[in-house]
């Protein structure tokens, strides 16, 4: 059986067409997801229910035939792993008890299979067993900086002032928090690969709020350590980095982090990515999710623009951020057909 197309692209090969998957390809835009979601009181309960989480993971694979599935979970399972209460409030988003010190965290379990988030690994095993051989399975985690912002702010934030103030006022104390999150992230991704993930992705969703020196210390350096540990434990398993909002810092991130591929957000011109990033690593991205909501000729034109710009190197097609809840499922089907046709 041929290796999945996405694994070929992540290894640096130019493929016959760009393999594709979508961030948040399982979610509220799908009626079948909403039916499953109604079976559990909270979002976290759904994430930690292996039969239901596996079903949700597989729904878009059955409907659209992407080249990869990504396990249905959340980046905030790591604070939950470390003993923090994590709640998802409708209309508000994630809510955590804000922390002031690393000493507020519980210890990392010696065996992840006995941890509070062990159901995630069972979900991965279930999905891997159910996937056709040509579809790869992606595991993921939030990068330490982004997870730290949620833990320090107590949820989402407009300016991340509480977190940024801490890193400048007490860099040693903040470093201790990041160290704990590096250790937890390595353990979490390692357990996902052991369970059957063939690719892993690090989401640094709020990397763009960091000034350049802080970007190096709190985004690039932790990523480099995580990637190096995973490469030692699982040679050949690619790591995709996504420092969203990094702008020109994407090049520094790629050179300094050791990632095997980089995902680019909507603001990054694909022509620039082809010239600066693609000679270094495969590039993933970067259709505007709003274009997917719109569908039709507008979407098709954007798909052609991106794929043509990135056609001379290894490219995995994706969005510049996640599928929006208002996205018509038929538009995702249109995108899948357009990409599979090889005519873009």
mmCIF file of C-alpha atoms in Angstrom:
data_model
loop_
_atom_site.group_PDB
_atom_site.id
_atom_site.type_symbol
_atom_site.label_atom_id
_atom_site.label_comp_id
_atom_site.label_asym_id
_atom_site.label_seq_id
_atom_site.Cartn_x
_atom_site.Cartn_y
_atom_site.Cartn_z
ATOM 1 C CA UNK A 1 0.000 0.000 0.000
ATOM 2 C CA UNK A 2 1.315 3.459 -0.906
ATOM 3 C CA UNK A 3 2.294 5.816 1.878
ATOM 4 C CA UNK A 4 -0.404 8.410 2.606
ATOM 5 C CA UNK A 5 -0.026 11.413 0.338
ATOM 6 C CA UNK A 6 0.271 13.800 3.266
ATOM 7 C CA UNK A 7 3.206 11.860 4.717
ATOM 8 C CA UNK A 8 4.941 12.104 1.349
ATOM 9 C CA UNK A 9 4.443 15.877 1.316
ATOM 10 C CA UNK A 10 5.598 16.267 4.922
ATOM 11 C CA UNK A 11 8.737 14.340 3.995
ATOM 12 C CA UNK A 12 9.474 17.048 1.417
ATOM 13 C CA UNK A 13 8.113 15.477 -1.767
ATOM 14 C CA UNK A 14 6.222 17.373 -4.439
ATOM 15 C CA UNK A 15 3.039 15.387 -4.833
ATOM 16 C CA UNK A 16 0.659 14.902 -7.757
ATOM 17 C CA UNK A 17 -1.816 17.171 -5.982
ATOM 18 C CA UNK A 18 -1.603 18.928 -2.639
ATOM 19 C CA UNK A 19 -2.902 16.647 0.129
ATOM 20 C CA UNK A 20 -5.446 18.383 2.309
ATOM 21 C CA UNK A 21 -7.118 18.426 5.675
ATOM 22 C CA UNK A 22 -8.746 21.279 7.577
ATOM 23 C CA UNK A 23 -8.216 22.658 11.035
ATOM 24 C CA UNK A 24 -11.444 22.092 12.999
ATOM 25 C CA UNK A 25 -12.678 19.826 10.211
ATOM 26 C CA UNK A 26 -14.788 18.112 12.894
ATOM 27 C CA UNK A 27 -17.088 20.584 14.582
ATOM 28 C CA UNK A 28 -20.246 22.613 14.849
ATOM 29 C CA UNK A 29 -20.700 23.232 11.123
ATOM 30 C CA UNK A 30 -21.577 19.525 10.691
ATOM 31 C CA UNK A 31 -25.089 18.409 11.679
ATOM 32 C CA UNK A 32 -23.787 14.937 12.546
ATOM 33 C CA UNK A 33 -21.352 16.528 14.993
ATOM 34 C CA UNK A 34 -24.132 18.508 16.649
ATOM 35 C CA UNK A 35 -26.124 15.310 17.090
ATOM 36 C CA UNK A 36 -23.209 13.640 18.892
ATOM 37 C CA UNK A 37 -22.400 16.763 20.918
ATOM 38 C CA UNK A 38 -25.925 16.720 22.332
ATOM 39 C CA UNK A 39 -25.174 13.386 24.013
ATOM 40 C CA UNK A 40 -22.741 14.957 26.505
ATOM 41 C CA UNK A 41 -23.294 17.847 28.896
ATOM 42 C CA UNK A 42 -19.910 19.491 28.360
ATOM 43 C CA UNK A 43 -17.372 19.826 25.577
ATOM 44 C CA UNK A 44 -14.619 18.312 27.734
ATOM 45 C CA UNK A 45 -16.796 15.272 28.480
ATOM 46 C CA UNK A 46 -17.097 14.737 24.731
ATOM 47 C CA UNK A 47 -13.327 15.053 24.255
ATOM 48 C CA UNK A 48 -12.767 12.401 26.952
ATOM 49 C CA UNK A 49 -15.368 9.910 25.675
ATOM 50 C CA UNK A 50 -13.392 7.642 23.299
ATOM 51 C CA UNK A 51 -16.305 6.121 21.341
ATOM 52 C CA UNK A 52 -17.931 9.514 20.755
ATOM 53 C CA UNK A 53 -14.669 11.406 20.181
ATOM 54 C CA UNK A 54 -13.619 8.751 17.652
ATOM 55 C CA UNK A 55 -16.961 9.050 15.891
ATOM 56 C CA UNK A 56 -16.616 12.831 15.667
ATOM 57 C CA UNK A 57 -13.051 12.497 14.349
ATOM 58 C CA UNK A 58 -14.205 10.143 11.603
ATOM 59 C CA UNK A 59 -17.296 12.096 10.507
ATOM 60 C CA UNK A 60 -15.511 14.518 8.135
ATOM 61 C CA UNK A 61 -13.335 11.693 6.801
ATOM 62 C CA UNK A 62 -16.440 9.808 5.702
ATOM 63 C CA UNK A 63 -18.128 12.904 4.304
ATOM 64 C CA UNK A 64 -15.242 14.691 2.541
ATOM 65 C CA UNK A 65 -12.359 12.220 2.149
ATOM 66 C CA UNK A 66 -9.459 14.391 3.361
ATOM 67 C CA UNK A 67 -5.938 13.021 3.373
ATOM 68 C CA UNK A 68 -5.718 13.184 7.164
ATOM 69 C CA UNK A 69 -7.886 13.017 10.250
ATOM 70 C CA UNK A 70 -7.008 15.017 13.348
ATOM 71 C CA UNK A 71 -8.025 13.574 16.686
ATOM 72 C CA UNK A 72 -10.963 15.348 18.293
ATOM 73 C CA UNK A 73 -9.549 16.885 21.445
ATOM 74 C CA UNK A 74 -8.487 20.320 22.707
ATOM 75 C CA UNK A 75 -5.261 22.123 23.547
ATOM 76 C CA UNK A 76 -6.492 22.678 27.115
ATOM 77 C CA UNK A 77 -6.392 19.019 28.063
ATOM 78 C CA UNK A 78 -2.842 19.732 29.277
ATOM 79 C CA UNK A 79 -3.956 22.056 32.101
ATOM 80 C CA UNK A 80 -6.576 19.420 32.928
ATOM 81 C CA UNK A 81 -3.812 16.804 32.968
ATOM 82 C CA UNK A 82 -1.929 18.963 35.463
ATOM 83 C CA UNK A 83 -4.866 19.088 37.841
ATOM 84 C CA UNK A 84 -6.533 22.341 36.806
ATOM 85 C CA UNK A 85 -10.260 22.735 36.386
ATOM 86 C CA UNK A 86 -11.116 23.487 32.737
ATOM 87 C CA UNK A 87 -14.639 24.526 31.750
ATOM 88 C CA UNK A 88 -16.040 25.475 28.353
ATOM 89 C CA UNK A 89 -18.842 28.008 28.745
ATOM 90 C CA UNK A 90 -21.256 28.561 25.866
ATOM 91 C CA UNK A 91 -20.788 32.050 24.478
ATOM 92 C CA UNK A 92 -17.661 32.660 26.586
ATOM 93 C CA UNK A 93 -15.186 29.942 25.681
ATOM 94 C CA UNK A 94 -12.697 28.219 27.982
ATOM 95 C CA UNK A 95 -12.663 29.209 31.650
ATOM 96 C CA UNK A 96 -9.860 28.208 34.041
ATOM 97 C CA UNK A 97 -8.850 29.246 37.527
ATOM 98 C CA UNK A 98 -6.019 31.696 36.833
ATOM 99 C CA UNK A 99 -2.652 30.739 38.307
ATOM 100 C CA UNK A 100 0.138 32.874 39.751
ATOM 101 C CA UNK A 101 2.772 30.207 40.293
ATOM 102 C CA UNK A 102 3.931 26.907 38.866
ATOM 103 C CA UNK A 103 3.557 25.519 42.388
ATOM 104 C CA UNK A 104 -0.213 25.520 41.862
ATOM 105 C CA UNK A 105 0.125 22.720 39.304
ATOM 106 C CA UNK A 106 -0.181 19.053 40.123
ATOM 107 C CA UNK A 107 2.562 16.588 39.198
ATOM 108 C CA UNK A 108 2.807 15.081 35.736
ATOM 109 C CA UNK A 109 1.638 11.449 35.909
ATOM 110 C CA UNK A 110 4.461 8.969 35.594
ATOM 111 C CA UNK A 111 2.395 6.954 33.107
ATOM 112 C CA UNK A 112 0.239 8.898 30.685
ATOM 113 C CA UNK A 113 -1.948 5.842 30.112
ATOM 114 C CA UNK A 114 -3.086 6.216 33.731
ATOM 115 C CA UNK A 115 -3.577 9.998 33.501
ATOM 116 C CA UNK A 116 -6.745 12.085 33.506
ATOM 117 C CA UNK A 117 -6.504 12.398 29.724
ATOM 118 C CA UNK A 118 -5.793 8.747 28.912
ATOM 119 C CA UNK A 119 -9.121 8.599 26.999
ATOM 120 C CA UNK A 120 -7.506 10.790 24.317
ATOM 121 C CA UNK A 121 -5.039 8.002 23.581
ATOM 122 C CA UNK A 122 -7.806 5.422 23.446
ATOM 123 C CA UNK A 123 -9.591 7.654 20.933
ATOM 124 C CA UNK A 124 -6.453 7.753 18.787
ATOM 125 C CA UNK A 125 -6.149 3.966 18.838
ATOM 126 C CA UNK A 126 -9.797 3.595 17.851
ATOM 127 C CA UNK A 127 -9.502 6.086 14.999
ATOM 128 C CA UNK A 128 -6.268 4.627 13.654
ATOM 129 C CA UNK A 129 -7.882 1.183 13.527
ATOM 130 C CA UNK A 130 -10.875 2.576 11.623
ATOM 131 C CA UNK A 131 -9.056 4.766 9.098
ATOM 132 C CA UNK A 132 -8.291 3.553 5.585
ATOM 133 C CA UNK A 133 -4.577 3.132 4.992
ATOM 134 C CA UNK A 134 -4.301 6.151 2.706
ATOM 135 C CA UNK A 135 -5.582 8.548 5.402
ATOM 136 C CA UNK A 136 -3.060 9.634 8.024
ATOM 137 C CA UNK A 137 -3.882 10.421 11.647
ATOM 138 C CA UNK A 138 -2.710 13.670 13.245
ATOM 139 C CA UNK A 139 -2.292 14.227 16.974
ATOM 140 C CA UNK A 140 -1.745 17.652 18.475
ATOM 141 C CA UNK A 141 -1.070 19.820 21.476
ATOM 142 C CA UNK A 142 -1.048 23.475 22.342
ATOM 143 C CA UNK A 143 2.436 24.976 22.486
ATOM 144 C CA UNK A 144 3.603 26.007 25.965
ATOM 145 C CA UNK A 145 3.274 29.768 25.413
ATOM 146 C CA UNK A 146 -0.326 29.546 24.203
ATOM 147 C CA UNK A 147 -1.391 27.105 26.916
ATOM 148 C CA UNK A 148 0.298 29.341 29.505
ATOM 149 C CA UNK A 149 -1.777 32.332 28.399
ATOM 150 C CA UNK A 150 -5.012 30.476 29.096
ATOM 151 C CA UNK A 151 -3.753 29.298 32.463
ATOM 152 C CA UNK A 152 -2.513 32.716 33.577
ATOM 153 C CA UNK A 153 -5.373 34.774 32.153
ATOM 154 C CA UNK A 154 -8.023 32.283 33.257
ATOM 155 C CA UNK A 155 -9.320 31.962 29.695
ATOM 156 C CA UNK A 156 -9.184 33.979 26.496
ATOM 157 C CA UNK A 157 -7.831 37.517 26.533
ATOM 158 C CA UNK A 158 -7.735 40.604 24.364
ATOM 159 C CA UNK A 159 -4.290 41.799 25.378
ATOM 160 C CA UNK A 160 -2.672 38.963 27.421
ATOM 161 C CA UNK A 161 -1.454 41.647 29.796
ATOM 162 C CA UNK A 162 -1.424 39.457 32.900
ATOM 163 C CA UNK A 163 0.783 36.871 31.120
ATOM 164 C CA UNK A 164 3.060 39.395 29.436
ATOM 165 C CA UNK A 165 3.522 41.313 32.664
ATOM 166 C CA UNK A 166 4.563 38.096 34.428
ATOM 167 C CA UNK A 167 7.155 37.144 31.819
ATOM 168 C CA UNK A 168 8.811 40.582 32.081
ATOM 169 C CA UNK A 169 8.473 41.083 35.850
ATOM 170 C CA UNK A 170 9.432 37.544 36.891
ATOM 171 C CA UNK A 171 11.085 35.707 34.000
ATOM 172 C CA UNK A 172 12.429 32.975 36.285
ATOM 173 C CA UNK A 173 8.985 32.241 37.696
ATOM 174 C CA UNK A 174 7.408 32.292 34.245
ATOM 175 C CA UNK A 175 10.187 30.069 32.948
ATOM 176 C CA UNK A 176 9.283 27.490 35.595
ATOM 177 C CA UNK A 177 5.719 27.414 34.249
ATOM 178 C CA UNK A 178 6.956 27.013 30.678
ATOM 179 C CA UNK A 179 9.311 24.231 31.781
ATOM 180 C CA UNK A 180 6.397 22.328 33.309
ATOM 181 C CA UNK A 181 4.382 22.784 30.125
ATOM 182 C CA UNK A 182 7.292 21.622 27.924
ATOM 183 C CA UNK A 183 7.529 18.430 29.950
ATOM 184 C CA UNK A 184 3.769 17.855 29.827
ATOM 185 C CA UNK A 185 3.597 18.580 26.099
ATOM 186 C CA UNK A 186 6.374 16.122 25.280
ATOM 187 C CA UNK A 187 4.664 13.440 27.360
ATOM 188 C CA UNK A 188 1.276 14.127 25.758
ATOM 189 C CA UNK A 189 2.549 14.054 22.183
ATOM 190 C CA UNK A 190 4.699 11.002 22.877
ATOM 191 C CA UNK A 191 1.640 9.147 24.185
ATOM 192 C CA UNK A 192 -0.347 10.159 21.108
ATOM 193 C CA UNK A 193 2.305 8.744 18.781
ATOM 194 C CA UNK A 194 2.488 5.549 20.855
ATOM 195 C CA UNK A 195 -1.298 5.241 20.456
ATOM 196 C CA UNK A 196 -1.145 5.571 16.669
ATOM 197 C CA UNK A 197 -0.736 9.221 15.597
ATOM 198 C CA UNK A 198 1.448 9.430 12.486
ATOM 199 C CA UNK A 199 1.939 13.220 12.531
ATOM 200 C CA UNK A 200 1.741 15.725 15.387
ATOM 201 C CA UNK A 201 1.065 19.436 15.321
ATOM 202 C CA UNK A 202 1.912 22.172 17.816
ATOM 203 C CA UNK A 203 -0.618 25.007 17.896
ATOM 204 C CA UNK A 204 0.932 28.254 19.146
ATOM 205 C CA UNK A 205 -2.217 30.249 18.511
ATOM 206 C CA UNK A 206 -1.106 33.405 20.346
ATOM 207 C CA UNK A 207 2.546 33.509 19.243
ATOM 208 C CA UNK A 208 1.819 36.730 17.380
ATOM 209 C CA UNK A 209 1.423 38.795 20.567
ATOM 210 C CA UNK A 210 5.073 38.296 21.552
ATOM 211 C CA UNK A 211 7.735 40.908 20.835
ATOM 212 C CA UNK A 212 10.787 39.535 18.936
ATOM 213 C CA UNK A 213 13.078 38.687 21.896
ATOM 214 C CA UNK A 214 10.159 37.154 23.783
ATOM 215 C CA UNK A 215 9.125 35.258 20.640
ATOM 216 C CA UNK A 216 12.547 33.609 20.570
ATOM 217 C CA UNK A 217 12.492 32.685 24.258
ATOM 218 C CA UNK A 218 8.873 31.642 24.783
ATOM 219 C CA UNK A 219 7.852 30.321 21.350
ATOM 220 C CA UNK A 220 10.891 29.126 19.405
ATOM 221 C CA UNK A 221 12.983 27.683 22.232
ATOM 222 C CA UNK A 222 10.200 25.582 23.824
ATOM 223 C CA UNK A 223 9.188 24.317 20.383
ATOM 224 C CA UNK A 224 12.780 23.340 19.614
ATOM 225 C CA UNK A 225 13.015 21.314 22.812
ATOM 226 C CA UNK A 226 9.702 19.552 22.188
ATOM 227 C CA UNK A 227 10.606 18.743 18.576
ATOM 228 C CA UNK A 228 14.044 17.441 19.557
ATOM 229 C CA UNK A 229 12.555 15.168 22.222
ATOM 230 C CA UNK A 230 9.971 13.783 19.812
ATOM 231 C CA UNK A 231 12.570 13.226 17.105
ATOM 232 C CA UNK A 232 14.676 11.234 19.566
ATOM 233 C CA UNK A 233 11.731 9.105 20.642
ATOM 234 C CA UNK A 234 9.988 8.785 17.281
ATOM 235 C CA UNK A 235 12.339 9.314 14.339
ATOM 236 C CA UNK A 236 10.380 9.832 11.168
ATOM 237 C CA UNK A 237 7.216 11.195 12.802
ATOM 238 C CA UNK A 238 6.836 14.728 11.406
ATOM 239 C CA UNK A 239 6.058 17.700 13.626
ATOM 240 C CA UNK A 240 4.106 20.621 12.157
ATOM 241 C CA UNK A 241 4.545 23.971 13.884
ATOM 242 C CA UNK A 242 1.924 26.727 13.765
ATOM 243 C CA UNK A 243 3.099 30.029 15.313
ATOM 244 C CA UNK A 244 -0.049 31.893 14.318
ATOM 245 C CA UNK A 245 0.388 35.607 13.767
ATOM 246 C CA UNK A 246 4.181 35.435 13.682
ATOM 247 C CA UNK A 247 4.465 37.474 10.468
ATOM 248 C CA UNK A 248 8.071 37.778 9.313
ATOM 249 C CA UNK A 249 8.981 35.769 12.422
ATOM 250 C CA UNK A 250 7.851 32.629 10.598
ATOM 251 C CA UNK A 251 11.284 32.397 8.957
ATOM 252 C CA UNK A 252 13.071 32.681 12.294
ATOM 253 C CA UNK A 253 10.689 30.107 13.744
ATOM 254 C CA UNK A 254 11.393 27.589 10.985
ATOM 255 C CA UNK A 255 15.153 28.042 11.227
ATOM 256 C CA UNK A 256 15.240 27.885 15.012
ATOM 257 C CA UNK A 257 12.608 25.374 16.037
ATOM 258 C CA UNK A 258 13.508 22.246 14.067
ATOM 259 C CA UNK A 259 9.931 21.615 12.922
ATOM 260 C CA UNK A 260 9.455 19.350 9.928
ATOM 261 C CA UNK A 261 6.754 21.569 8.400
ATOM 262 C CA UNK A 262 5.182 24.929 9.115
ATOM 263 C CA UNK A 263 1.527 25.943 8.967
ATOM 264 C CA UNK A 264 0.927 29.544 7.910
ATOM 265 C CA UNK A 265 -1.993 31.743 8.872
ATOM 266 C CA UNK A 266 -4.218 33.712 6.535
ATOM 267 C CA UNK A 267 -2.108 36.870 6.713
ATOM 268 C CA UNK A 268 0.975 35.239 5.157
ATOM 269 C CA UNK A 269 1.290 35.772 1.381
ATOM 270 C CA UNK A 270 1.775 32.324 -0.175
ATOM 271 C CA UNK A 271 4.221 33.827 -2.671
ATOM 272 C CA UNK A 272 6.423 34.949 0.248
ATOM 273 C CA UNK A 273 6.047 31.525 1.888
ATOM 274 C CA UNK A 274 7.112 29.858 -1.366
ATOM 275 C CA UNK A 275 10.195 32.057 -1.620
ATOM 276 C CA UNK A 276 11.275 32.133 2.052
ATOM 277 C CA UNK A 277 9.808 29.112 3.846
ATOM 278 C CA UNK A 278 9.360 26.360 1.269
ATOM 279 C CA UNK A 279 13.090 25.988 0.546
ATOM 280 C CA UNK A 280 13.440 25.102 4.244
ATOM 281 C CA UNK A 281 10.392 22.958 5.063
ATOM 282 C CA UNK A 282 7.044 21.873 3.602
ATOM 283 C CA UNK A 283 4.359 24.545 3.985
ATOM 284 C CA UNK A 284 0.780 23.985 5.138
ATOM 285 C CA UNK A 285 -1.991 26.465 4.441
ATOM 286 C CA UNK A 286 -3.593 28.892 4.069
ATOM 287 C CA UNK A 287 -7.105 29.558 2.714
ATOM 288 C CA UNK A 288 -9.107 32.224 4.537
ATOM 289 C CA UNK A 289 -11.911 30.412 6.426
ATOM 290 C CA UNK A 290 -14.271 33.155 5.229
ATOM 291 C CA UNK A 291 -13.612 32.071 1.632
ATOM 292 C CA UNK A 292 -14.808 28.601 2.615
ATOM 293 C CA UNK A 293 -17.970 30.135 4.068
ATOM 294 C CA UNK A 294 -18.523 31.962 0.785
ATOM 295 C CA UNK A 295 -17.777 29.003 -1.497
ATOM 296 C CA UNK A 296 -18.254 29.237 -5.249
ATOM 297 C CA UNK A 297 -15.973 31.076 -7.654
ATOM 298 C CA UNK A 298 -14.502 33.308 -4.954
ATOM 299 C CA UNK A 299 -13.285 30.311 -3.007
ATOM 300 C CA UNK A 300 -12.075 28.515 -6.132
ATOM 301 C CA UNK A 301 -10.030 31.535 -7.155
ATOM 302 C CA UNK A 302 -8.329 31.686 -3.773
ATOM 303 C CA UNK A 303 -7.592 27.957 -3.876
ATOM 304 C CA UNK A 304 -5.966 28.343 -7.286
ATOM 305 C CA UNK A 305 -3.923 31.331 -6.115
ATOM 306 C CA UNK A 306 -2.552 29.446 -3.098
ATOM 307 C CA UNK A 307 -1.872 26.146 -4.816
ATOM 308 C CA UNK A 308 -0.157 27.772 -7.772
ATOM 309 C CA UNK A 309 2.052 29.891 -5.541
ATOM 310 C CA UNK A 310 3.147 26.840 -3.553
ATOM 311 C CA UNK A 311 3.205 24.310 -6.412
ATOM 312 C CA UNK A 312 7.006 24.200 -6.794
ATOM 313 C CA UNK A 313 7.598 22.648 -3.381
ATOM 314 C CA UNK A 314 6.041 20.413 -0.769
ATOM 315 C CA UNK A 315 2.597 21.755 0.150
ATOM 316 C CA UNK A 316 -0.250 20.525 2.349
ATOM 317 C CA UNK A 317 -3.443 22.456 1.665
ATOM 318 C CA UNK A 318 -5.320 23.736 4.707
ATOM 319 C CA UNK A 319 -6.972 26.839 6.056
ATOM 320 C CA UNK A 320 -5.161 29.731 7.695
ATOM 321 C CA UNK A 321 -7.220 28.996 10.803
ATOM 322 C CA UNK A 322 -10.111 26.695 11.725
ATOM 323 C CA UNK A 323 -13.389 25.983 9.935
ATOM 324 C CA UNK A 324 -15.987 28.527 11.084
ATOM 325 C CA UNK A 325 -19.275 27.246 12.580
ATOM 326 C CA UNK A 326 -21.265 29.066 9.871
ATOM 327 C CA UNK A 327 -19.517 27.148 7.061
ATOM 328 C CA UNK A 328 -21.960 25.270 4.787
ATOM 329 C CA UNK A 329 -20.840 21.617 4.640
ATOM 330 C CA UNK A 330 -21.461 21.617 0.885
ATOM 331 C CA UNK A 331 -18.701 24.190 0.508
ATOM 332 C CA UNK A 332 -16.242 21.887 2.214
ATOM 333 C CA UNK A 333 -17.341 19.208 -0.249
ATOM 334 C CA UNK A 334 -16.709 21.636 -3.125
ATOM 335 C CA UNK A 335 -13.233 22.350 -1.797
ATOM 336 C CA UNK A 336 -12.449 18.648 -1.461
ATOM 337 C CA UNK A 337 -13.560 17.928 -5.028
ATOM 338 C CA UNK A 338 -11.586 20.869 -6.357
ATOM 339 C CA UNK A 339 -8.403 19.721 -4.652
ATOM 340 C CA UNK A 340 -8.852 16.053 -5.607
ATOM 341 C CA UNK A 341 -9.449 16.957 -9.237
ATOM 342 C CA UNK A 342 -5.869 18.162 -9.601
ATOM 343 C CA UNK A 343 -7.027 21.044 -11.819
ATOM 344 C CA UNK A 344 -6.185 23.909 -9.448
#
